[in-house]
CSV table of C-alpha atoms in Angstrom, one decimal:
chain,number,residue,atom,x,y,z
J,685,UNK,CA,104.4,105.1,104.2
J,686,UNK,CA,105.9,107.5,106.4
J,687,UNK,CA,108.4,108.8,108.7
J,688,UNK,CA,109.8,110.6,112.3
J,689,UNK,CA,112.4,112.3,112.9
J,690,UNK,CA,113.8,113.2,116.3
J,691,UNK,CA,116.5,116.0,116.9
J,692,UNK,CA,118.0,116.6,120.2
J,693,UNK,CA,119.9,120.0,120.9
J,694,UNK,CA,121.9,120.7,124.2
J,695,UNK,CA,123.1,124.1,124.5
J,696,UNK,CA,124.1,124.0,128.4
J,697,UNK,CA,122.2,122.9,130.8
J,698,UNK,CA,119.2,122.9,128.5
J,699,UNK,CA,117.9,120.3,125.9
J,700,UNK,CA,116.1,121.2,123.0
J,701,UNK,CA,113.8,118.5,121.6
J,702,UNK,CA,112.0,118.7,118.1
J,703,UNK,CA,109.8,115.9,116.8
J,704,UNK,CA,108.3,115.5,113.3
J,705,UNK,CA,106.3,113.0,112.0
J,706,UNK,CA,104.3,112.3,108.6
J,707,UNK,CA,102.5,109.5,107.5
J,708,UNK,CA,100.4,108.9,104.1
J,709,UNK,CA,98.4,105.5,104.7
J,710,UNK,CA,96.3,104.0,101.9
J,711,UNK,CA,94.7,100.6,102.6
J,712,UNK,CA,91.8,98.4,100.5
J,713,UNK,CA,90.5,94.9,101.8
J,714,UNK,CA,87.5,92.8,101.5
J,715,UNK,CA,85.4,91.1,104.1
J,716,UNK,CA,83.0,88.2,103.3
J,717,UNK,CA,79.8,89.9,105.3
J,718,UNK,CA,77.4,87.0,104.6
J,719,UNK,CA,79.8,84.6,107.0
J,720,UNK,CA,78.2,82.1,104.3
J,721,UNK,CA,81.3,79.5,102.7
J,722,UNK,CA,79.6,80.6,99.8
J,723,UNK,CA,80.5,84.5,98.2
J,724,UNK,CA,77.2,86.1,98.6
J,725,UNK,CA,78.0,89.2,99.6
J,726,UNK,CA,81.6,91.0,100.2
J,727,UNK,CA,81.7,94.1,101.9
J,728,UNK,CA,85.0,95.9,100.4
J,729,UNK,CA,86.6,99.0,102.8
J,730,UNK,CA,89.1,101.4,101.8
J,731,UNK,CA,91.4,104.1,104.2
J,732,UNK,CA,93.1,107.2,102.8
J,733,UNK,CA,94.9,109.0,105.5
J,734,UNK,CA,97.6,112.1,105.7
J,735,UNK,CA,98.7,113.2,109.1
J,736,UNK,CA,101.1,115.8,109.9
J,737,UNK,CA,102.4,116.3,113.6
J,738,UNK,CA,105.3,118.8,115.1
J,739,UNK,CA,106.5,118.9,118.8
J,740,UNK,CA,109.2,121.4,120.3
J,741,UNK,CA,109.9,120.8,123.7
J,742,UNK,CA,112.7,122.6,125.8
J,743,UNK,CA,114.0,121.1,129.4
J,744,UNK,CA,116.5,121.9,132.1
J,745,UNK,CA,117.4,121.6,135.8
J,746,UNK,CA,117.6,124.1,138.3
J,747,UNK,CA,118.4,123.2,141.7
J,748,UNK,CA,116.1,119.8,142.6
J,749,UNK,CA,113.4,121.4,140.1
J,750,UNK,CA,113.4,119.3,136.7
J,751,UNK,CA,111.1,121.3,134.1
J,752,UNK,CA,109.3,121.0,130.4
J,753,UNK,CA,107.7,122.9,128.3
J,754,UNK,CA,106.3,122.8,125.4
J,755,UNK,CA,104.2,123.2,121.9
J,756,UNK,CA,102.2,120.4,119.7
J,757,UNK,CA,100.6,121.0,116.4
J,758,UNK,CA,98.9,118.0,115.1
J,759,UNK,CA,97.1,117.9,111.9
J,760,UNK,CA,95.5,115.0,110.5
J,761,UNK,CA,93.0,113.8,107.2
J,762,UNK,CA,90.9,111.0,106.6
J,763,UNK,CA,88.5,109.1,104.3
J,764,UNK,CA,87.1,105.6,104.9
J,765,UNK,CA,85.0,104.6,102.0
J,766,UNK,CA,82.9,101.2,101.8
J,767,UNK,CA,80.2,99.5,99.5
J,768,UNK,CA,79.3,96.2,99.0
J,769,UNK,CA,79.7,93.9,96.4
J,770,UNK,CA,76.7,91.0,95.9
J,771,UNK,CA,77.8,88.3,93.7
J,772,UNK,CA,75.1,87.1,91.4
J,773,UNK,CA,76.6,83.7,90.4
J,774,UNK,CA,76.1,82.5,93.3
J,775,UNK,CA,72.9,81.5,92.5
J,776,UNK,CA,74.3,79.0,89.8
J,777,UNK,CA,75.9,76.9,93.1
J,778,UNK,CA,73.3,74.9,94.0
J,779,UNK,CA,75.1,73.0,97.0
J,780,UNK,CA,77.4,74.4,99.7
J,781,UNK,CA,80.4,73.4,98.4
J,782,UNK,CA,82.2,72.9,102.1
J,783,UNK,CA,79.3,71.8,104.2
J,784,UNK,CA,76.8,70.5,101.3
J,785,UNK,CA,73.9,71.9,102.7
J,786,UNK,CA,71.8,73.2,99.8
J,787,UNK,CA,71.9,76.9,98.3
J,788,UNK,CA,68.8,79.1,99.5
J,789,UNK,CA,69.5,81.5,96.6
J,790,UNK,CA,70.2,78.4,93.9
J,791,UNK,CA,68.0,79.1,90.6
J,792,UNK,CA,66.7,82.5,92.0
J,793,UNK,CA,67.9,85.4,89.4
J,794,UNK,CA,69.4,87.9,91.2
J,795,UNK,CA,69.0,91.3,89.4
J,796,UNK,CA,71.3,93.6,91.0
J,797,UNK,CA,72.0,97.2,89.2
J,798,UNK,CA,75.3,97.4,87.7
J,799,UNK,CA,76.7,99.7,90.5
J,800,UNK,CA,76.3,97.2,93.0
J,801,UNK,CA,77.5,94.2,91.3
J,802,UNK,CA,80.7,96.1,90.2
J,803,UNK,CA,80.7,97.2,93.8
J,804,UNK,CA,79.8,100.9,94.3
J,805,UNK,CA,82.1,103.1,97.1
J,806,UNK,CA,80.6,105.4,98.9
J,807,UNK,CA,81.7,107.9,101.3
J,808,UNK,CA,81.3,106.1,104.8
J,809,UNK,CA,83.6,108.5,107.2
J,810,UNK,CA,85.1,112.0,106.1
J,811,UNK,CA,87.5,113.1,108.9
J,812,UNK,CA,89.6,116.2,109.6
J,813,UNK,CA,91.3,117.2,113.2
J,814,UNK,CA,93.6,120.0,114.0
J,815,UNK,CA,94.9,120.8,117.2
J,816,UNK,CA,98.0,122.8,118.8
J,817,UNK,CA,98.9,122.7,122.5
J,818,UNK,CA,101.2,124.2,125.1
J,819,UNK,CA,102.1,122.0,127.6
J,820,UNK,CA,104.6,121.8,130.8
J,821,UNK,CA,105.4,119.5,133.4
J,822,UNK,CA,107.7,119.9,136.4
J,823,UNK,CA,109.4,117.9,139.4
J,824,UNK,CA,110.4,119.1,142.6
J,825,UNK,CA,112.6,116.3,144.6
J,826,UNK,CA,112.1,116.8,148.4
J,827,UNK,CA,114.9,114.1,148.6
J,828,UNK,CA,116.3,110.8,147.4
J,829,UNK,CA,112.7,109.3,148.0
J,830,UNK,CA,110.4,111.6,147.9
J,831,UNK,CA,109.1,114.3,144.9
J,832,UNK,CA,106.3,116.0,143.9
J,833,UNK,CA,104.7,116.8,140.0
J,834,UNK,CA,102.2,118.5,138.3
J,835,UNK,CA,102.0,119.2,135.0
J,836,UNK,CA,99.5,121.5,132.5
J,837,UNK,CA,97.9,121.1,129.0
């Protein structure tokens, strides 16, 4: 979930732009990590992220010179966790059940510890970025055809 918000102010010649954004993402999926048809083992991945960003820009006209300028914060959070899951029953299948081909693991106990069965998270990825910026950019039209930009960061 999250959301943006955009507000435009002109006072004159000048326009006053500020833009806001949050977003709080939280995501859990599974992948089957054997490629088997049979659940051997799933690989199970979670994301937890919070970002925060602000932008004030201000821009005007003078002559054939269009101008910016301009501040950026940006602040952002994020976990990714992942485990694996092994599934032990799959040693009670003793045929593929899509392609037939027999079961490697069929009749083999598999003795996992509890954590692993249950599927254990660990910490994978643990991310934090902050950054702030001042920033401008300006045009200079020559003529109709022809202009010239540069711009800083």
């Amino acid at each position: 979930q999250g959301m943006t918000a955009v507000v435009d102010w002109r006072p004159g010649e000048l326009t006053f732009t500020s833009i806001t954004a949050y977003r709080d993402l939280e995501s859990k999926w599974a992948v089957d990590a054997d490629l088997s048809p049979l659940t051997i083992i799933e690989d199970i991945i979670g994301l937890e992220q919070r970002l925060f960003s602000q932008e004030f820009n201000l821009q005007g006209r003078h002559g054939s010179l269009d101008w910016l300028v301009g501040l950026h914060y940006f602040d952002e959070e994020a976990s990714a966790l992942g485990g694996v899951i092994i599934v032990p029953e799959v040693a009670t299948v003793e045929f593929d059940p899509v392609f037939g081909v027999p079961n490697p693991l069929f009749g083999i106990p598999l003795s996992t510890p509890p954590c692993i069965v249950s599927g254990c998270w660990q910490l994978v990825n643990d991310h934090r970025a902050r950054s702030v910026a001042a920033f401008t950019h300006v045009d200079y039209g020559f003529s109709e055809r022809l202009s010239a930009f540069a711009g800083l960061r």
